[in-house]
Short mmCIF file of C-alpha atoms and ligand atoms in Angstrom, two decimals:
data_model
loop_
_atom_site.label_atom_id
_atom_site.label_comp_id
_atom_site.label_asym_id
_atom_site.label_seq_id
_atom_site.Cartn_x
_atom_site.Cartn_y
_atom_site.Cartn_z
CA MET B 2 -27.27 -166.53 60.60
CA THR B 3 -29.95 -166.28 58.25
CA THR B 4 -29.48 -164.06 55.75
CA ILE B 5 -33.26 -161.70 54.91
CA ILE B 6 -32.70 -160.98 51.16
CA ASP B 7 -32.90 -157.58 50.08
CA GLY B 8 -35.52 -157.57 47.01
CA ASN B 9 -35.22 -153.62 46.60
CA ALA B 10 -31.64 -153.23 46.68
CA ILE B 11 -31.25 -156.45 44.16
CA ALA B 12 -34.05 -154.98 41.71
CA ASP B 13 -32.51 -151.50 42.24
CA GLN B 14 -29.38 -152.78 40.90
CA ILE B 15 -31.35 -154.35 37.60
CA ARG B 16 -32.91 -151.02 36.91
CA ASP B 17 -29.93 -149.12 36.90
CA ASP B 18 -28.64 -151.51 34.29
CA VAL B 19 -31.83 -151.54 31.97
CA SER B 20 -32.02 -147.58 32.46
CA ASP B 21 -28.60 -147.84 30.62
CA CYS B 22 -29.97 -149.82 28.07
CA THR B 23 -33.01 -147.15 27.69
CA ASP B 24 -29.80 -144.73 27.07
CA ARG B 25 -28.50 -146.82 24.66
CA LEU B 26 -31.78 -147.21 22.70
CA ALA B 27 -32.73 -143.18 23.05
CA SER B 28 -29.35 -142.47 21.77
CA ASP B 29 -30.97 -143.88 18.70
CA GLY B 30 -34.03 -142.53 19.00
CA VAL B 31 -36.06 -146.07 20.07
CA THR B 32 -38.18 -144.96 23.23
CA PRO B 33 -39.37 -148.06 24.54
CA GLY B 34 -43.13 -148.18 25.22
CA LEU B 35 -45.30 -150.61 27.39
CA ALA B 36 -48.81 -150.61 27.24
CA THR B 37 -50.45 -152.04 30.38
CA VAL B 38 -54.37 -152.50 30.00
CA LEU B 39 -56.53 -153.54 33.49
CA MET B 40 -59.86 -154.68 32.90
CA SER B 41 -60.27 -155.73 37.04
CA ASP B 42 -61.80 -153.44 39.70
CA ASP B 43 -59.49 -155.73 42.19
CA GLY B 44 -57.53 -153.36 44.39
CA ALA B 45 -54.43 -155.60 44.28
CA SER B 46 -54.72 -155.17 40.53
CA GLU B 47 -54.89 -151.73 40.40
CA THR B 48 -51.97 -151.27 42.59
CA TYR B 49 -49.57 -153.37 40.75
CA VAL B 50 -50.57 -151.94 37.38
CA SER B 51 -49.85 -148.41 39.11
CA MET B 52 -46.47 -149.75 40.14
CA LYS B 53 -45.48 -150.80 36.52
CA GLN B 54 -46.39 -148.08 35.33
CA GLN B 55 -44.49 -145.82 37.82
CA ALA B 56 -41.15 -148.01 37.43
CA CYS B 57 -42.01 -147.05 33.29
CA ALA B 58 -41.66 -143.21 34.08
CA GLU B 59 -38.68 -143.88 36.54
CA ILE B 60 -36.45 -145.64 33.58
CA GLY B 61 -36.99 -143.81 30.59
CA ILE B 62 -40.08 -146.25 29.44
CA GLU B 63 -43.08 -144.26 27.79
CA GLY B 64 -45.88 -145.59 29.54
CA TYR B 65 -49.37 -146.29 27.66
CA HIS B 66 -52.04 -147.34 30.57
CA HIS B 67 -55.56 -148.23 29.56
CA GLU B 68 -58.74 -149.35 31.52
CA ILE B 69 -61.90 -151.04 30.28
CA ASP B 70 -64.66 -151.47 33.00
CA ALA B 71 -65.03 -155.35 33.83
CA ASP B 72 -68.54 -155.25 33.05
CA GLU B 73 -67.79 -154.22 29.03
CA PRO B 74 -67.93 -156.84 26.54
CA ALA B 75 -65.24 -159.13 26.15
CA GLU B 76 -64.27 -158.04 22.26
CA GLU B 77 -63.41 -154.39 24.09
CA LEU B 78 -60.13 -156.04 25.41
CA TYR B 79 -59.76 -158.20 22.22
CA ASP B 80 -59.97 -155.09 20.04
CA ARG B 81 -57.57 -152.98 22.42
CA ILE B 82 -54.80 -155.60 22.06
CA GLU B 83 -55.12 -155.50 18.10
CA GLU B 84 -55.02 -151.84 17.98
CA LEU B 85 -52.06 -152.03 20.57
CA ASN B 86 -50.27 -155.16 18.08
CA GLU B 87 -50.67 -152.46 15.30
CA ASP B 88 -49.29 -149.68 17.33
CA PRO B 89 -45.26 -149.01 16.55
CA ALA B 90 -45.10 -147.17 19.84
CA VAL B 91 -46.26 -149.60 21.81
CA HIS B 92 -43.34 -152.42 22.13
CA GLY B 93 -44.80 -154.75 25.22
CA ILE B 94 -48.69 -155.20 25.93
CA LEU B 95 -48.96 -156.56 29.65
CA VAL B 96 -52.76 -157.19 30.44
CA GLN B 97 -53.27 -157.85 34.24
CA MET B 98 -54.24 -160.32 35.07
CA PRO B 99 -56.76 -161.93 36.41
CA VAL B 100 -59.21 -161.13 33.48
CA PRO B 101 -63.23 -160.97 34.47
CA ASP B 102 -64.99 -164.41 33.99
CA HIS B 103 -66.62 -163.51 30.66
CA VAL B 104 -63.26 -162.69 29.15
CA ASP B 105 -61.50 -166.09 27.72
CA LYS B 106 -57.95 -165.98 29.13
CA ARG B 107 -56.42 -167.94 26.53
CA THR B 108 -57.92 -165.77 23.62
CA VAL B 109 -56.28 -162.48 25.66
CA LEU B 110 -52.77 -164.18 25.84
CA GLU B 111 -52.87 -165.94 22.18
CA SER B 112 -54.07 -162.47 20.75
CA ILE B 113 -50.92 -160.80 22.11
CA ASP B 114 -48.25 -160.40 19.13
CA PRO B 115 -45.90 -162.88 20.38
CA MET B 116 -42.84 -160.09 19.98
CA LYS B 117 -44.74 -157.94 22.21
CA ASP B 118 -45.88 -160.59 25.11
CA VAL B 119 -43.23 -159.04 27.73
CA ASP B 120 -45.00 -161.44 29.99
CA GLY B 121 -44.07 -164.39 28.38
CA PHE B 122 -47.30 -166.11 28.12
CA HIS B 123 -48.31 -166.68 24.86
CA PRO B 124 -48.14 -170.02 23.40
CA GLU B 125 -45.16 -169.28 21.14
CA ASN B 126 -43.31 -167.56 23.92
CA VAL B 127 -43.75 -170.58 26.81
CA GLY B 128 -42.53 -172.96 23.68
CA ARG B 129 -39.60 -171.25 23.14
CA LEU B 130 -38.93 -171.46 27.31
CA VAL B 131 -39.72 -174.97 27.72
CA ALA B 132 -37.29 -176.41 24.46
CA GLY B 133 -34.79 -173.77 26.11
CA ASN B 134 -34.40 -170.58 23.72
CA ALA B 135 -36.84 -167.94 25.71
CA ARG B 136 -37.49 -164.71 24.09
CA TYR B 137 -39.15 -163.51 27.35
CA LYS B 138 -38.57 -165.29 30.58
CA PRO B 139 -41.93 -164.72 32.18
CA CYS B 140 -41.10 -161.86 35.22
CA THR B 141 -41.61 -163.37 38.26
CA PRO B 142 -39.73 -166.44 37.82
CA HIS B 143 -37.19 -164.47 36.14
CA GLY B 144 -36.88 -162.37 39.27
CA VAL B 145 -36.33 -165.31 41.32
CA GLN B 146 -33.57 -166.84 39.23
CA LYS B 147 -31.97 -163.15 39.83
CA ILE B 148 -32.31 -163.18 43.72
CA LEU B 149 -30.75 -166.87 43.76
CA ALA B 150 -27.81 -165.17 41.91
CA ALA B 151 -27.57 -161.73 43.46
CA THR B 152 -27.55 -164.33 47.02
CA GLY B 153 -24.75 -166.66 45.54
CA VAL B 154 -27.47 -169.52 45.72
CA GLU B 155 -26.02 -172.29 43.13
CA THR B 156 -28.75 -174.41 41.67
CA GLU B 157 -26.72 -176.44 40.21
CA GLY B 158 -27.50 -180.19 41.61
CA LYS B 159 -29.78 -178.95 44.40
CA ASP B 160 -33.15 -180.02 44.86
CA ALA B 161 -35.26 -177.11 44.56
CA VAL B 162 -39.17 -177.62 45.15
CA VAL B 163 -41.71 -175.43 43.79
CA VAL B 164 -44.64 -175.08 45.25
CA GLY B 165 -47.72 -174.05 43.34
CA ARG B 166 -48.30 -174.85 39.43
CA SER B 167 -49.56 -171.48 37.61
CA ASP B 168 -48.91 -170.35 34.57
CA ILE B 169 -47.41 -167.21 35.84
CA VAL B 170 -45.15 -168.68 38.17
CA GLY B 171 -44.95 -172.04 39.21
CA LYS B 172 -44.39 -174.02 35.76
CA PRO B 173 -42.29 -171.22 34.23
CA MET B 174 -40.18 -171.25 37.30
CA ALA B 175 -39.77 -175.09 37.43
CA ASN B 176 -39.08 -174.60 33.63
CA LEU B 177 -36.19 -172.36 34.19
CA LEU B 178 -34.94 -173.90 37.04
CA ILE B 179 -34.24 -177.23 34.77
CA GLN B 180 -32.72 -175.96 32.32
CA TYR B 181 -29.22 -176.24 31.22
CA GLY B 182 -26.76 -173.55 32.38
CA GLU B 183 -26.69 -170.54 34.85
CA GLY B 184 -29.56 -170.46 37.39
CA GLY B 185 -30.62 -173.79 36.13
CA ASN B 186 -29.47 -177.40 36.34
CA ALA B 187 -31.79 -177.98 39.62
CA THR B 188 -33.78 -181.50 40.09
CA THR B 189 -37.18 -179.59 40.48
CA THR B 190 -40.30 -181.05 41.55
CA ILE B 191 -43.18 -178.78 41.28
CA CYS B 192 -45.56 -179.34 44.46
CA HIS B 193 -49.44 -178.33 44.02
CA SER B 194 -53.19 -178.95 46.18
CA ARG B 195 -53.09 -182.88 45.37
CA THR B 196 -49.64 -183.42 46.42
CA ARG B 197 -49.17 -185.96 49.40
CA ASN B 198 -46.85 -185.29 52.12
CA LEU B 199 -46.23 -181.97 50.94
CA ALA B 200 -43.63 -181.03 54.21
CA GLU B 201 -41.81 -184.39 53.50
CA ARG B 202 -40.92 -182.94 49.90
CA THR B 203 -40.27 -179.64 51.34
CA ARG B 204 -37.87 -180.84 54.04
CA SER B 205 -35.71 -182.86 51.33
CA ALA B 206 -35.31 -179.54 49.73
CA ASP B 207 -32.44 -177.12 49.60
CA ILE B 208 -34.51 -174.01 47.83
CA VAL B 209 -38.32 -173.91 48.47
CA ILE B 210 -39.75 -171.73 45.99
CA ALA B 211 -43.47 -171.14 47.71
CA ALA B 212 -45.78 -169.62 45.14
CA ALA B 213 -49.46 -171.53 45.76
CA GLY B 214 -50.89 -168.18 46.72
CA VAL B 215 -52.05 -169.58 50.21
CA PRO B 216 -50.76 -167.33 53.29
CA GLN B 217 -48.47 -168.85 55.23
CA MET B 218 -49.12 -172.06 54.11
CA ILE B 219 -45.42 -173.25 54.54
CA ASP B 220 -43.95 -173.28 58.38
CA GLY B 221 -40.86 -173.59 59.86
CA SER B 222 -41.64 -177.30 60.81
CA MET B 223 -41.99 -177.91 56.85
CA LEU B 224 -38.26 -176.88 56.29
CA SER B 225 -34.95 -178.09 57.19
CA ASP B 226 -31.74 -176.52 58.49
CA GLY B 227 -30.38 -174.26 55.91
CA THR B 228 -32.59 -173.99 53.42
CA VAL B 229 -33.10 -171.24 50.94
CA VAL B 230 -36.70 -170.15 51.13
CA ILE B 231 -38.33 -167.59 48.26
CA ASP B 232 -41.34 -166.21 48.86
CA VAL B 233 -43.96 -165.76 45.91
CA GLY B 234 -46.46 -165.20 48.16
CA ILE B 235 -48.01 -161.99 48.05
CA ASN B 236 -51.90 -162.02 49.95
CA ARG B 237 -54.31 -159.41 51.52
CA VAL B 238 -55.07 -160.68 54.77
CA ASP B 239 -57.83 -158.89 57.33
CA ALA B 240 -55.74 -156.49 59.65
CA ASP B 241 -56.68 -154.25 62.34
CA ASN B 242 -55.22 -151.51 61.08
CA GLU B 243 -56.10 -148.22 58.65
CA LYS B 244 -56.35 -150.02 55.24
CA GLY B 245 -58.09 -153.13 57.11
CA TYR B 246 -55.33 -155.55 55.88
CA GLU B 247 -52.03 -156.41 55.65
CA LEU B 248 -50.00 -157.85 52.79
CA VAL B 249 -48.42 -161.78 53.94
CA GLY B 250 -46.33 -164.22 52.11
CA ASP B 251 -47.42 -167.68 51.12
CA VAL B 252 -44.13 -168.50 54.14
CA ASP B 253 -44.64 -167.93 57.74
CA PHE B 254 -41.79 -165.69 57.77
CA GLU B 255 -40.82 -165.84 61.76
CA SER B 256 -41.02 -169.78 62.04
CA ALA B 257 -39.31 -170.25 58.61
CA ALA B 258 -36.61 -167.48 59.19
CA GLU B 259 -35.38 -169.92 62.14
CA LYS B 260 -34.74 -172.65 59.92
CA ALA B 261 -33.79 -170.69 56.49
CA SER B 262 -30.18 -170.05 55.49
CA ALA B 263 -31.79 -167.41 53.43
CA ILE B 264 -35.10 -166.15 52.94
CA THR B 265 -37.44 -163.43 51.17
CA PRO B 266 -39.53 -160.82 53.18
CA VAL B 267 -42.65 -160.15 51.97
CA PRO B 268 -43.13 -157.20 50.94
CA GLY B 269 -39.67 -156.34 49.92
CA GLY B 270 -38.51 -159.77 48.23
CA VAL B 271 -39.51 -161.14 44.85
CA GLY B 272 -42.16 -158.20 44.27
CA PRO B 273 -39.52 -155.44 43.45
CA LEU B 274 -38.02 -158.19 41.07
CA THR B 275 -41.40 -158.65 39.04
CA ILE B 276 -41.53 -155.44 38.20
CA ALA B 277 -37.70 -154.54 37.57
CA MET B 278 -37.56 -158.09 35.12
CA LEU B 279 -40.99 -156.52 33.33
CA MET B 280 -38.73 -153.34 32.39
CA TYR B 281 -35.74 -155.87 31.26
CA ASN B 282 -38.34 -157.75 28.99
CA THR B 283 -39.89 -154.28 27.62
CA VAL B 284 -36.35 -153.35 26.93
CA LYS B 285 -35.39 -156.55 25.47
CA ALA B 286 -38.31 -156.39 23.20
CA ALA B 287 -38.02 -152.28 21.89
CA SER B 288 -34.12 -153.55 21.31
CA LEU B 289 -35.75 -156.79 19.36
CA GLN B 290 -38.38 -154.30 17.52
CA SER B 291 -35.67 -151.90 16.81
CA GLY B 292 -32.66 -153.62 15.73
CA VAL B 293 -30.96 -152.05 18.30
CA ALA B 294 -28.75 -154.09 20.37
CA VAL B 295 -28.44 -153.19 23.77
CA ASP B 296 -26.38 -154.83 26.83
CA LEU B 297 -28.83 -156.66 28.98
CA PRO B 298 -27.64 -158.23 32.28
N1 LIG J 17 -51.47 -160.86 37.60
C1 LIG J 17 -50.40 -161.21 38.79
N2 LIG J 17 -48.90 -161.30 38.25
C2 LIG J 17 -49.06 -161.18 36.96
C3 LIG J 17 -48.11 -160.91 36.03
O1 LIG J 17 -46.83 -161.20 36.12
N3 LIG J 17 -48.54 -160.47 34.88
C4 LIG J 17 -49.88 -160.10 34.68
N4 LIG J 17 -49.97 -159.71 33.15
N5 LIG J 17 -50.94 -160.07 35.19
C5 LIG J 17 -50.51 -160.89 36.32
#
C-alpha cells in the first residue's frame, strides 16, 4: 500500500495553529504584517505571490503587496526594501525569486533586515541554520520536515538523498536533515546535475527529496521498494488544455508510486506547506519583534 500524502490537510492543521497565534498576538494589540515584493512578469511567480497574500488574509496577517516593473532599475527594489525595513507594521519581507538579471540577488538578500527575513535567506539566517540555531527555517524545507513528521516518517539514522542544490531548497533541506533532534539525524547526500550514477544514489535511499526543477526526472526505476518520496518540483509543461500547461513535479508520479511507501503528489503535496510555513515565520517574526510570546507548533 502506498500512502498518497495529503499536503493540504497537513498545511491546514499548521495554518489553524498559526491562526491561534495571530489571535494571541491580536489580544496584545499586535497584527503580524508581511510585505511581498514582486519584480517579475513571470506568471507562475505572480500566482505564488497572490496565493501568499490570500493566505495572509485568511489567518489574520496584514498583507502589503508591492510590484515593481521588471525593467525598472535595480535601485527601485533596493530602495523599497530599505523602506520596508524601516516600517514597524511590516514584520516580514519576502522578495519573490527569481528577480530580473540586472538585479543583484545577493544585494537583495543581504539588504533585508535579518529579523524580517521570513524566507531565511539572509547570510546571518543561513549561518544560524547551519550552526543548528535557526531563527527562520526556509519555508519549503521546513514544510518537508513537517510532512515527514505528520506522516510518521522517522528520519533518525535513515539515508536521505536530496536531489538539487539550490539555496532555496536543496542546501537548507540537507542542513535540516543533518541537524541533531527531531526531523534530523539523517545520513544525508546532496545530488545535483554533476552527480554520477544518480539512480544508484536514489536507489540506496530511504527518503528521496526531489528538488532539481527538472520535470519528472525521478522515476520508479530509480527507487527501491518502500522509499518515501517527497516531490518539491512544480514545473509548468505544455499541455493541450485551456491554460496551455499543466503542473508536474520532479518525480514521475505513476511509476514512483508503484515503489514508494509514501509519496507527495503535485499539486497538493509540498506546495501548501511552503505557504503555511511562510505564515509560521511571519508570526514568529511578529512575536520576536513585539516581545509577545506565542506557542508555535
Ligand atoms: N521562489 C520560489 N520559491 C521561493 C521562496 O520560497 N521564497 C522566495 N522569496 N522566492 C521563491
